[in-house]
Amino acid sequence: MGTQDVPWLSREELAAWVRLNAVVELLPGVIETQLRRDSGLTHFEYYVLAMLSEAPERTLRMTALAGMTSATLPRLSHVVRRLEERGLVVRSASLEDGRVTNASLTDAGWELVVSAAPGHVRNVRANVIDALSSGQVAELTAICDALLKRLDPSGKMTGMYERHDEAGA
Amino acid sequence: MGTQDVPWLSREELAAWVRLNAVVELLPGVIETQLRRDSGLTHFEYYVLAMLSEAPERTLRMTALAGMTSATLPRLSHVVRRLEERGLVVRSASLEDGRVTNASLTDAGWELVVSAAPGHVRNVRANVIDALSSGQVAELTAICDALLKRLDPSGKMTGMYERHDEAGA
DNA sequence: AAAGATTGAGACGTCAATCTTG
DNA sequence: CAAGATTGACGTCTCAATCTTT
Protein backbone atom coordinates (compact mmCIF):
# COMPACT_ATOMS: atom_id res chain seq x y z
CA MET A 1 0.00 0.00 0.00
CA GLY A 2 1.28 3.45 -0.88
CA THR A 3 4.64 2.25 -2.03
CA GLN A 4 5.95 5.69 -2.82
CA ASP A 5 5.14 9.27 -2.31
CA VAL A 6 5.80 10.37 -5.87
CA PRO A 7 2.76 10.56 -8.12
CA TRP A 8 3.97 7.99 -10.64
CA LEU A 9 3.17 4.35 -10.99
CA SER A 10 5.69 1.51 -10.93
CA ARG A 11 5.77 -0.91 -13.82
CA GLU A 12 3.73 -3.45 -11.91
CA GLU A 13 1.16 -0.90 -10.86
CA LEU A 14 0.89 0.47 -14.35
CA ALA A 15 0.42 -3.01 -15.79
CA ALA A 16 -2.50 -3.62 -13.46
CA TRP A 17 -4.06 -0.24 -14.13
CA VAL A 18 -3.82 -0.50 -17.92
CA ARG A 19 -5.40 -3.95 -17.92
CA LEU A 20 -8.12 -2.97 -15.47
CA ASN A 21 -8.96 -0.11 -17.78
CA ALA A 22 -9.19 -2.37 -20.79
CA VAL A 23 -11.57 -4.65 -18.91
CA VAL A 24 -13.70 -1.70 -17.84
CA GLU A 25 -13.88 -0.54 -21.46
CA LEU A 26 -14.59 -3.92 -23.05
CA LEU A 27 -16.75 -5.81 -20.57
CA PRO A 28 -19.87 -3.62 -20.83
CA GLY A 29 -19.98 -4.02 -24.60
CA VAL A 30 -19.70 -7.80 -24.45
CA ILE A 31 -22.47 -8.09 -21.89
CA GLU A 32 -24.75 -5.58 -23.54
CA THR A 33 -24.46 -6.99 -27.02
CA GLN A 34 -25.82 -10.39 -26.02
CA LEU A 35 -28.64 -8.99 -23.88
CA ARG A 36 -29.73 -6.48 -26.47
CA ARG A 37 -29.69 -9.00 -29.28
CA ASP A 38 -31.49 -11.79 -27.39
CA SER A 39 -33.83 -9.85 -25.12
CA GLY A 40 -33.91 -6.21 -26.16
CA LEU A 41 -32.50 -5.07 -22.84
CA THR A 42 -29.45 -3.12 -21.78
CA HIS A 43 -27.43 -4.68 -18.99
CA PHE A 44 -28.59 -2.01 -16.62
CA GLU A 45 -32.24 -2.59 -17.53
CA TYR A 46 -31.76 -6.31 -16.99
CA TYR A 47 -30.18 -5.67 -13.62
CA VAL A 48 -33.08 -3.45 -12.57
CA LEU A 49 -35.64 -6.07 -13.55
CA ALA A 50 -33.61 -8.81 -11.85
CA MET A 51 -33.45 -6.89 -8.57
CA LEU A 52 -37.20 -6.33 -8.65
CA SER A 53 -37.82 -9.98 -9.44
CA GLU A 54 -36.25 -11.02 -6.15
CA ALA A 55 -37.72 -8.33 -3.95
CA PRO A 56 -40.74 -8.88 -1.68
CA GLU A 57 -43.87 -8.16 -3.71
CA ARG A 58 -41.48 -7.68 -6.65
CA THR A 59 -41.37 -4.07 -5.49
CA LEU A 60 -38.64 -1.67 -4.37
CA ARG A 61 -38.36 2.04 -3.69
CA MET A 62 -36.34 4.02 -6.18
CA THR A 63 -33.57 4.85 -3.72
CA ALA A 64 -33.11 1.21 -2.71
CA LEU A 65 -33.08 0.13 -6.33
CA ALA A 66 -30.49 2.80 -7.14
CA GLY A 67 -28.23 1.52 -4.39
CA MET A 68 -28.48 -2.08 -5.50
CA THR A 69 -27.57 -1.18 -9.05
CA SER A 70 -24.82 1.34 -8.22
CA ALA A 71 -26.73 3.98 -10.14
CA THR A 72 -27.55 7.62 -9.59
CA LEU A 73 -31.19 8.49 -8.98
CA PRO A 74 -31.60 10.51 -12.20
CA ARG A 75 -30.24 7.64 -14.23
CA LEU A 76 -32.57 5.17 -12.57
CA SER A 77 -35.52 7.51 -12.98
CA HIS A 78 -34.97 7.76 -16.74
CA VAL A 79 -34.60 4.01 -17.10
CA VAL A 80 -37.65 3.15 -15.01
CA ARG A 81 -39.73 5.58 -17.02
CA ARG A 82 -38.74 3.80 -20.24
CA LEU A 83 -39.39 0.40 -18.67
CA GLU A 84 -42.80 1.62 -17.59
CA GLU A 85 -43.56 2.84 -21.10
CA ARG A 86 -42.77 -0.67 -22.30
CA GLY A 87 -45.10 -2.20 -19.72
CA LEU A 88 -42.35 -4.02 -17.83
CA VAL A 89 -42.62 -2.02 -14.62
CA VAL A 90 -45.20 0.16 -12.88
CA ARG A 91 -44.57 3.05 -10.52
CA SER A 92 -46.79 4.08 -7.62
CA ALA A 93 -46.54 6.58 -4.77
CA SER A 94 -46.01 5.09 -1.34
CA LEU A 95 -48.98 5.37 1.00
CA GLU A 96 -46.79 5.75 4.07
CA ASP A 97 -44.51 8.47 2.70
CA GLY A 98 -45.70 10.61 -0.16
CA ARG A 99 -42.15 11.37 -1.25
CA VAL A 100 -41.39 7.73 -1.97
CA THR A 101 -41.97 6.07 -5.34
CA ASN A 102 -42.24 2.30 -5.50
CA ALA A 103 -41.34 0.43 -8.65
CA SER A 104 -42.96 -2.96 -9.23
CA LEU A 105 -42.36 -5.64 -11.81
CA THR A 106 -45.34 -6.44 -14.03
CA ASP A 107 -46.12 -9.94 -15.26
CA ALA A 108 -44.65 -9.01 -18.62
CA GLY A 109 -41.50 -7.78 -16.89
CA TRP A 110 -41.26 -10.99 -14.90
CA GLU A 111 -41.61 -13.11 -17.99
CA LEU A 112 -39.00 -11.12 -19.86
CA VAL A 113 -36.39 -11.32 -17.12
CA VAL A 114 -37.05 -15.04 -16.66
CA SER A 115 -36.56 -15.64 -20.35
CA ALA A 116 -33.46 -13.44 -20.50
CA ALA A 117 -31.65 -14.92 -17.50
CA PRO A 118 -30.26 -18.20 -18.87
CA GLY A 119 -28.61 -16.66 -21.91
CA HIS A 120 -27.18 -13.83 -19.84
CA VAL A 121 -25.76 -16.18 -17.22
CA ARG A 122 -24.23 -18.36 -19.89
CA ASN A 123 -22.60 -15.27 -21.36
CA VAL A 124 -21.22 -14.18 -17.98
CA ARG A 125 -19.88 -17.66 -17.43
CA ALA A 126 -18.27 -17.82 -20.84
CA ASN A 127 -16.65 -14.40 -20.68
CA VAL A 128 -15.79 -14.02 -17.02
CA ILE A 129 -16.18 -16.98 -14.69
CA ASP A 130 -14.82 -19.66 -16.96
CA ALA A 131 -11.79 -17.51 -17.75
CA LEU A 132 -10.70 -17.71 -14.11
CA SER A 133 -9.59 -20.43 -11.72
CA SER A 134 -11.68 -20.80 -8.59
CA GLY A 135 -8.83 -19.22 -6.67
CA GLN A 136 -8.92 -16.25 -8.98
CA VAL A 137 -12.67 -15.90 -8.50
CA ALA A 138 -12.05 -15.56 -4.78
CA GLU A 139 -9.18 -13.13 -5.32
CA LEU A 140 -11.30 -11.03 -7.65
CA THR A 141 -14.01 -10.82 -5.01
CA ALA A 142 -11.52 -9.62 -2.40
CA ILE A 143 -9.91 -7.14 -4.79
CA CYS A 144 -13.25 -5.65 -5.79
CA ASP A 145 -14.28 -5.36 -2.17
CA ALA A 146 -11.11 -3.42 -1.48
CA LEU A 147 -11.69 -1.15 -4.46
CA LEU A 148 -15.31 -0.52 -3.56
CA LYS A 149 -14.28 0.72 -0.13
CA ARG A 150 -12.54 3.58 -1.95
CA LEU A 151 -14.95 4.04 -4.82
CA ASP A 152 -18.02 4.05 -2.60
CA PRO A 153 -16.81 4.66 0.95
CA SER A 154 -20.24 5.32 2.35
CA GLY A 155 -21.54 2.12 0.84
CA LYS A 156 -24.64 4.02 -0.21
CA MET A 157 -24.37 2.63 -3.65
CA THR A 158 -23.63 -1.07 -3.88
CA GLY A 159 -25.96 -1.48 -0.89
CA MET A 160 -23.87 -3.81 1.19
CA TYR A 161 -23.19 -5.68 -2.00
CA GLU A 162 -24.79 -8.76 -0.58
CA ARG A 163 -27.50 -11.12 -1.72
CA HIS A 164 -27.68 -9.71 -5.22
CA ASP A 165 -28.75 -12.96 -6.74
CA GLU A 166 -28.69 -11.91 -10.33
CA ALA A 167 -29.71 -15.34 -11.53
CA GLY A 168 -32.81 -14.35 -9.63
CA ALA A 169 -35.63 -15.63 -11.66
CA MET B 1 -12.93 -23.43 -14.95
CA GLY B 2 -16.45 -24.42 -16.02
CA THR B 3 -17.47 -25.79 -12.68
CA GLN B 4 -20.90 -26.88 -13.84
CA ASP B 5 -22.90 -27.29 -16.95
CA VAL B 6 -26.03 -25.57 -15.67
CA PRO B 7 -26.34 -21.91 -16.58
CA TRP B 8 -26.43 -20.61 -13.03
CA LEU B 9 -23.72 -19.13 -10.86
CA SER B 10 -22.59 -20.48 -7.50
CA ARG B 11 -22.57 -18.16 -4.53
CA GLU B 12 -18.86 -17.52 -4.88
CA GLU B 13 -19.14 -16.83 -8.58
CA LEU B 14 -22.08 -14.55 -8.08
CA ALA B 15 -20.25 -12.62 -5.37
CA ALA B 16 -17.36 -11.97 -7.72
CA TRP B 17 -19.61 -10.99 -10.62
CA VAL B 18 -21.74 -8.59 -8.60
CA ARG B 19 -18.68 -6.83 -7.21
CA LEU B 20 -16.95 -6.68 -10.58
CA ASN B 21 -20.05 -5.05 -11.94
CA ALA B 22 -20.12 -2.47 -9.21
CA VAL B 23 -16.50 -1.60 -9.92
CA VAL B 24 -17.21 -1.30 -13.64
CA GLU B 25 -20.11 1.03 -12.89
CA LEU B 26 -18.35 3.22 -10.32
CA LEU B 27 -14.73 3.45 -11.44
CA PRO B 28 -15.30 5.49 -14.61
CA GLY B 29 -17.18 8.16 -12.71
CA VAL B 30 -14.47 8.54 -10.09
CA ILE B 31 -11.73 8.86 -12.68
CA GLU B 32 -13.67 11.16 -14.96
CA THR B 33 -14.81 13.54 -12.27
CA GLN B 34 -11.26 14.44 -11.27
CA LEU B 35 -9.98 14.78 -14.83
CA ARG B 36 -12.91 16.85 -15.99
CA ARG B 37 -12.74 19.17 -13.02
CA ASP B 38 -8.97 19.69 -13.06
CA SER B 39 -8.17 19.48 -16.77
CA GLY B 40 -11.38 19.60 -18.78
CA LEU B 41 -10.78 16.14 -20.22
CA THR B 42 -12.67 12.88 -20.18
CA HIS B 43 -10.67 9.84 -19.19
CA PHE B 44 -10.79 8.60 -22.74
CA GLU B 45 -9.57 11.93 -24.11
CA TYR B 46 -6.74 11.89 -21.60
CA TYR B 47 -5.82 8.37 -22.61
CA VAL B 48 -5.75 9.35 -26.28
CA LEU B 49 -3.48 12.31 -25.60
CA ALA B 50 -1.24 10.20 -23.35
CA MET B 51 -0.80 7.54 -26.02
CA LEU B 52 0.13 10.17 -28.58
CA SER B 53 2.54 11.81 -26.15
CA GLU B 54 4.63 8.64 -26.02
CA ALA B 55 4.50 7.74 -29.68
CA PRO B 56 7.33 8.46 -32.13
CA GLU B 57 6.79 11.94 -33.56
CA ARG B 58 3.86 12.13 -31.13
CA THR B 59 1.89 10.64 -33.99
CA LEU B 60 -0.22 7.49 -34.46
CA ARG B 61 -2.60 6.20 -37.10
CA MET B 62 -6.24 6.05 -36.10
CA THR B 63 -6.42 2.26 -36.11
CA ALA B 64 -3.36 1.89 -33.87
CA LEU B 65 -4.70 4.52 -31.49
CA ALA B 66 -8.05 2.73 -31.35
CA GLY B 67 -6.35 -0.53 -30.42
CA MET B 68 -4.30 1.05 -27.66
CA THR B 69 -7.35 2.62 -26.10
CA SER B 70 -9.70 -0.36 -26.54
CA ALA B 71 -12.03 1.85 -28.54
CA THR B 72 -14.04 1.43 -31.72
CA LEU B 73 -13.00 3.47 -34.72
CA PRO B 74 -16.19 5.56 -34.85
CA ARG B 75 -15.79 6.47 -31.22
CA LEU B 76 -12.17 7.46 -31.70
CA SER B 77 -13.00 9.43 -34.82
CA HIS B 78 -15.56 11.55 -32.99
CA VAL B 79 -13.22 12.18 -30.09
CA VAL B 80 -10.25 13.09 -32.28
CA ARG B 81 -12.41 15.53 -34.23
CA ARG B 82 -13.35 17.30 -31.00
CA LEU B 83 -9.75 17.30 -29.82
CA GLU B 84 -8.73 18.81 -33.14
CA GLU B 85 -11.39 21.50 -32.81
CA ARG B 86 -9.85 22.35 -29.46
CA GLY B 87 -6.39 22.57 -30.98
CA LEU B 88 -4.97 19.65 -28.99
CA VAL B 89 -4.45 17.32 -31.95
CA VAL B 90 -4.06 17.61 -35.71
CA ARG B 91 -5.00 15.05 -38.33
CA SER B 92 -3.27 14.49 -41.64
CA ALA B 93 -3.51 11.98 -44.45
CA SER B 94 -0.64 9.53 -44.71
CA LEU B 95 1.62 10.02 -47.71
CA GLU B 96 2.33 6.31 -48.06
CA ASP B 97 -1.28 5.11 -47.91
CA GLY B 98 -4.06 7.50 -48.75
CA ARG B 99 -6.56 5.58 -46.65
CA VAL B 100 -4.62 6.18 -43.46
CA THR B 101 -5.16 9.16 -41.16
CA ASN B 102 -2.42 10.13 -38.74
CA ALA B 103 -3.23 11.94 -35.53
CA SER B 104 -0.52 14.11 -33.97
CA LEU B 105 -0.31 15.88 -30.66
CA THR B 106 0.08 19.66 -30.88
CA ASP B 107 2.18 21.66 -28.46
CA ALA B 108 -0.99 22.72 -26.69
CA GLY B 109 -2.04 19.08 -26.43
CA TRP B 110 1.35 18.14 -25.06
CA GLU B 111 1.22 20.86 -22.44
CA LEU B 112 -2.27 19.88 -21.38
CA VAL B 113 -1.50 16.21 -20.93
CA VAL B 114 1.70 17.03 -19.04
CA SER B 115 -0.20 19.28 -16.68
CA ALA B 116 -3.01 16.77 -16.24
CA ALA B 117 -0.88 13.72 -15.54
CA PRO B 118 0.20 14.25 -11.91
CA GLY B 119 -3.30 14.81 -10.59
CA HIS B 120 -4.66 11.89 -12.55
CA VAL B 121 -1.95 9.54 -11.34
CA ARG B 122 -2.51 10.64 -7.76
CA ASN B 123 -6.20 9.89 -8.21
CA VAL B 124 -5.52 6.44 -9.64
CA ARG B 125 -3.19 5.72 -6.77
CA ALA B 126 -5.66 6.90 -4.18
CA ASN B 127 -8.63 5.00 -5.57
CA VAL B 128 -7.07 1.86 -6.98
CA ILE B 129 -3.43 1.11 -6.27
CA ASP B 130 -3.34 2.13 -2.64
CA ALA B 131 -6.47 0.10 -1.95
CA LEU B 132 -4.58 -3.08 -2.81
CA SER B 133 -1.62 -4.98 -1.40
CA SER B 134 1.26 -5.52 -3.79
CA GLY B 135 0.20 -9.15 -4.04
CA GLN B 136 -3.27 -8.07 -5.05
CA VAL B 137 -1.85 -5.77 -7.70
CA ALA B 138 -0.12 -8.77 -9.25
CA GLU B 139 -3.26 -10.91 -8.93
CA LEU B 140 -5.35 -8.21 -10.55
CA THR B 141 -2.95 -8.08 -13.47
CA ALA B 142 -3.20 -11.83 -14.00
CA ILE B 143 -6.98 -11.83 -13.63
CA CYS B 144 -7.42 -9.03 -16.14
CA ASP B 145 -5.10 -10.77 -18.58
CA ALA B 146 -7.28 -13.86 -18.32
CA LEU B 147 -10.45 -11.85 -18.83
CA LEU B 148 -9.04 -9.96 -21.80
CA LYS B 149 -8.29 -13.23 -23.57
CA ARG B 150 -12.06 -13.77 -23.64
CA LEU B 151 -13.19 -10.19 -24.07
CA ASP B 152 -10.77 -9.49 -26.88
CA PRO B 153 -9.57 -12.84 -28.18
CA SER B 154 -7.99 -11.43 -31.30
CA GLY B 155 -6.08 -8.92 -29.24
CA LYS B 156 -6.95 -6.32 -31.86
CA MET B 157 -8.07 -3.96 -29.23
CA THR B 158 -5.79 -3.65 -26.23
CA GLY B 159 -2.87 -3.89 -28.65
CA MET B 160 -0.73 -6.39 -26.84
CA TYR B 161 -1.48 -4.40 -23.73
CA GLU B 162 2.17 -3.69 -23.28
CA ARG B 163 4.18 -0.56 -22.72
CA HIS B 164 1.13 1.67 -22.24
CA ASP B 165 2.94 4.06 -20.01
CA GLU B 166 0.08 6.26 -19.02
CA ALA B 167 2.27 8.40 -16.82
CA GLY B 168 3.70 9.19 -20.20
CA ALA B 169 4.54 12.81 -20.16
C1' DA C 1 -14.15 -6.05 -52.97
C1' DA C 2 -11.53 -5.04 -48.67
C1' DA C 3 -9.28 -1.73 -45.53
C1' DG C 4 -9.19 2.72 -43.23
C1' DA C 5 -11.84 6.16 -41.66
C1' DT C 6 -15.79 9.42 -41.28
C1' DT C 7 -20.62 10.78 -40.72
C1' DG C 8 -25.42 11.26 -38.88
C1' DA C 9 -29.15 9.57 -36.30
C1' DG C 10 -30.76 7.67 -32.25
C1' DA C 11 -30.11 6.15 -27.34
C1' DC C 12 -28.26 6.72 -22.89
C1' DG C 13 -25.92 9.12 -18.83
C1' DT C 14 -24.78 13.28 -16.31
C1' DC C 15 -25.50 17.50 -14.28
C1' DA C 16 -28.08 21.25 -12.54
C1' DA C 17 -32.54 22.82 -11.63
C1' DT C 18 -37.01 21.79 -10.02
C1' DC C 19 -40.94 19.93 -7.61
C1' DT C 20 -43.28 17.82 -3.73
C1' DT C 21 -43.70 15.93 0.80
C1' DG C 22 -42.06 15.48 5.47
C1' DC D 1 -34.96 23.31 4.98
C1' DA D 2 -33.91 18.18 3.98
C1' DA D 3 -35.20 13.95 1.58
C1' DG D 4 -37.08 11.53 -2.41
C1' DA D 5 -37.64 11.79 -6.98
C1' DT D 6 -38.33 13.83 -11.68
C1' DT D 7 -37.24 16.67 -15.69
C1' DG D 8 -34.70 18.89 -19.60
C1' DA D 9 -30.57 20.15 -21.77
C1' DC D 10 -26.30 18.74 -23.20
C1' DG D 11 -22.49 15.62 -24.29
C1' DT D 12 -20.91 11.17 -25.63
C1' DC D 13 -21.35 6.40 -27.53
C1' DT D 14 -23.21 3.02 -30.73
C1' DC D 15 -24.75 1.38 -34.93
C1' DA D 16 -25.41 1.39 -39.72
C1' DA D 17 -24.42 3.67 -43.83
C1' DT D 18 -21.11 5.93 -46.54
C1' DC D 19 -16.90 7.45 -48.76
C1' DT D 20 -12.22 6.96 -50.48
C1' DT D 21 -8.17 4.45 -51.49
C1' DT D 22 -5.91 0.13 -52.33
PDB file of N, CA, C and O in Angstrom, chain B residues 50-61 64 68 102-105 110 163:
ATOM      1  N   ALA B  50      -2.406  10.846 -23.982  1.00  0.00           N
ATOM      2  CA  ALA B  50      -1.245  10.203 -23.355  1.00  0.00           C
ATOM      3  C   ALA B  50      -0.574   9.225 -24.311  1.00  0.00           C
ATOM      4  O   ALA B  50       0.652   9.159 -24.391  1.00  0.00           O
ATOM      5  N   MET B  51      -1.367   8.475 -25.049  1.00  0.00           N
ATOM      6  CA  MET B  51      -0.801   7.536 -26.024  1.00  0.00           C
ATOM      7  C   MET B  51      -0.011   8.282 -27.094  1.00  0.00           C
ATOM      8  O   MET B  51       1.086   7.888 -27.473  1.00  0.00           O
ATOM      9  N   LEU B  52      -0.574   9.379 -27.573  1.00  0.00           N
ATOM     10  CA  LEU B  52       0.130  10.172 -28.581  1.00  0.00           C
ATOM     11  C   LEU B  52       1.421  10.763 -28.014  1.00  0.00           C
ATOM     12  O   LEU B  52       2.432  10.863 -28.717  1.00  0.00           O
ATOM     13  N   SER B  53       1.382  11.131 -26.740  1.00  0.00           N
ATOM     14  CA  SER B  53       2.540  11.807 -26.149  1.00  0.00           C
ATOM     15  C   SER B  53       3.755  10.889 -26.085  1.00  0.00           C
ATOM     16  O   SER B  53       4.892  11.357 -26.036  1.00  0.00           O
ATOM     17  N   GLU B  54       3.520   9.592 -26.117  1.00  0.00           N
ATOM     18  CA  GLU B  54       4.628   8.635 -26.023  1.00  0.00           C
ATOM     19  C   GLU B  54       5.036   8.094 -27.369  1.00  0.00           C
ATOM     20  O   GLU B  54       6.040   7.385 -27.468  1.00  0.00           O
ATOM     21  N   ALA B  55       4.244   8.347 -28.383  1.00  0.00           N
ATOM     22  CA  ALA B  55       4.504   7.739 -29.684  1.00  0.00           C
ATOM     23  C   ALA B  55       5.622   8.483 -30.402  1.00  0.00           C
ATOM     24  O   ALA B  55       5.849   9.670 -30.143  1.00  0.00           O
ATOM     25  N   PRO B  56       6.324   7.789 -31.312  1.00  0.00           N
ATOM     26  CA  PRO B  56       7.329   8.456 -32.127  1.00  0.00           C
ATOM     27  C   PRO B  56       6.686   9.607 -32.892  1.00  0.00           C
ATOM     28  O   PRO B  56       5.593   9.448 -33.431  1.00  0.00           O
ATOM     29  N   GLU B  57       7.318  10.746 -32.886  1.00  0.00           N
ATOM     30  CA  GLU B  57       6.790  11.939 -33.556  1.00  0.00           C
ATOM     31  C   GLU B  57       5.490  12.418 -32.908  1.00  0.00           C
ATOM     32  O   GLU B  57       4.785  13.256 -33.471  1.00  0.00           O
ATOM     33  N   ARG B  58       5.166  11.807 -31.758  1.00  0.00           N
ATOM     34  CA  ARG B  58       3.860  12.128 -31.131  1.00  0.00           C
ATOM     35  C   ARG B  58       2.721  11.929 -32.122  1.00  0.00           C
ATOM     36  O   ARG B  58       1.755  12.704 -32.147  1.00  0.00           O
ATOM     37  N   THR B  59       2.842  10.894 -32.907  1.00  0.00           N
ATOM     38  CA  THR B  59       1.886  10.640 -33.991  1.00  0.00           C
ATOM     39  C   THR B  59       1.527   9.165 -34.052  1.00  0.00           C
ATOM     40  O   THR B  59       2.388   8.298 -33.888  1.00  0.00           O
ATOM     41  N   LEU B  60       0.240   8.871 -34.285  1.00  0.00           N
ATOM     42  CA  LEU B  60      -0.216   7.494 -34.465  1.00  0.00           C
ATOM     43  C   LEU B  60      -1.340   7.479 -35.496  1.00  0.00           C
ATOM     44  O   LEU B  60      -2.081   8.450 -35.637  1.00  0.00           O
ATOM     45  N   ARG B  61      -1.462   6.344 -36.211  1.00  0.00           N
ATOM     46  CA  ARG B  61      -2.598   6.205 -37.099  1.00  0.00           C
ATOM     47  C   ARG B  61      -3.837   5.875 -36.282  1.00  0.00           C
ATOM     48  O   ARG B  61      -3.763   5.293 -35.202  1.00  0.00           O
ATOM     49  N   ALA B  64      -4.270   2.246 -34.957  1.00  0.00           N
ATOM     50  CA  ALA B  64      -3.358   1.894 -33.867  1.00  0.00           C
ATOM     51  C   ALA B  64      -3.829   2.540 -32.563  1.00  0.00           C
ATOM     52  O   ALA B  64      -3.837   1.906 -31.499  1.00  0.00           O
ATOM     53  N   MET B  68      -4.932   0.742 -28.948  1.00  0.00           N
ATOM     54  CA  MET B  68      -4.298   1.054 -27.658  1.00  0.00           C
ATOM     55  C   MET B  68      -5.288   1.499 -26.614  1.00  0.00           C
ATOM     56  O   MET B  68      -5.052   1.350 -25.420  1.00  0.00           O
ATOM     57  N   ASN B 102      -3.298  10.028 -39.905  1.00  0.00           N
ATOM     58  CA  ASN B 102      -2.421  10.127 -38.743  1.00  0.00           C
ATOM     59  C   ASN B 102      -2.905  11.232 -37.811  1.00  0.00           C
ATOM     60  O   ASN B 102      -3.255  12.319 -38.263  1.00  0.00           O
ATOM     61  N   ALA B 103      -2.906  10.937 -36.527  1.00  0.00           N
ATOM     62  CA  ALA B 103      -3.233  11.945 -35.530  1.00  0.00           C
ATOM     63  C   ALA B 103      -1.957  12.318 -34.790  1.00  0.00           C
ATOM     64  O   ALA B 103      -1.192  11.439 -34.382  1.00  0.00           O
ATOM     65  N   SER B 104      -1.734  13.624 -34.643  1.00  0.00           N
ATOM     66  CA  SER B 104      -0.520  14.108 -33.974  1.00  0.00           C
ATOM     67  C   SER B 104      -0.882  15.064 -32.847  1.00  0.00           C
ATOM     68  O   SER B 104      -1.802  15.869 -32.980  1.00  0.00           O
ATOM     69  N   LEU B 105      -0.116  14.980 -31.789  1.00  0.00           N
ATOM     70  CA  LEU B 105      -0.308  15.877 -30.659  1.00  0.00           C
ATOM     71  C   LEU B 105       0.283  17.247 -30.993  1.00  0.00           C
ATOM     72  O   LEU B 105       1.394  17.350 -31.500  1.00  0.00           O
ATOM     73  N   TRP B 110       0.254  18.625 -25.887  1.00  0.00           N
ATOM     74  CA  TRP B 110       1.350  18.141 -25.056  1.00  0.00           C
ATOM     75  C   TRP B 110       1.337  18.825 -23.684  1.00  0.00           C
ATOM     76  O   TRP B 110       1.411  18.177 -22.641  1.00  0.00           O
ATOM     77  N   ARG B 163       3.493  -1.848 -22.604  1.00  0.00           N
ATOM     78  CA  ARG B 163       4.177  -0.556 -22.724  1.00  0.00           C
ATOM     79  C   ARG B 163       3.194   0.608 -22.895  1.00  0.00           C
ATOM     80  O   ARG B 163       3.431   1.548 -23.639  1.00  0.00           O
TER      81      ARG B 163
END
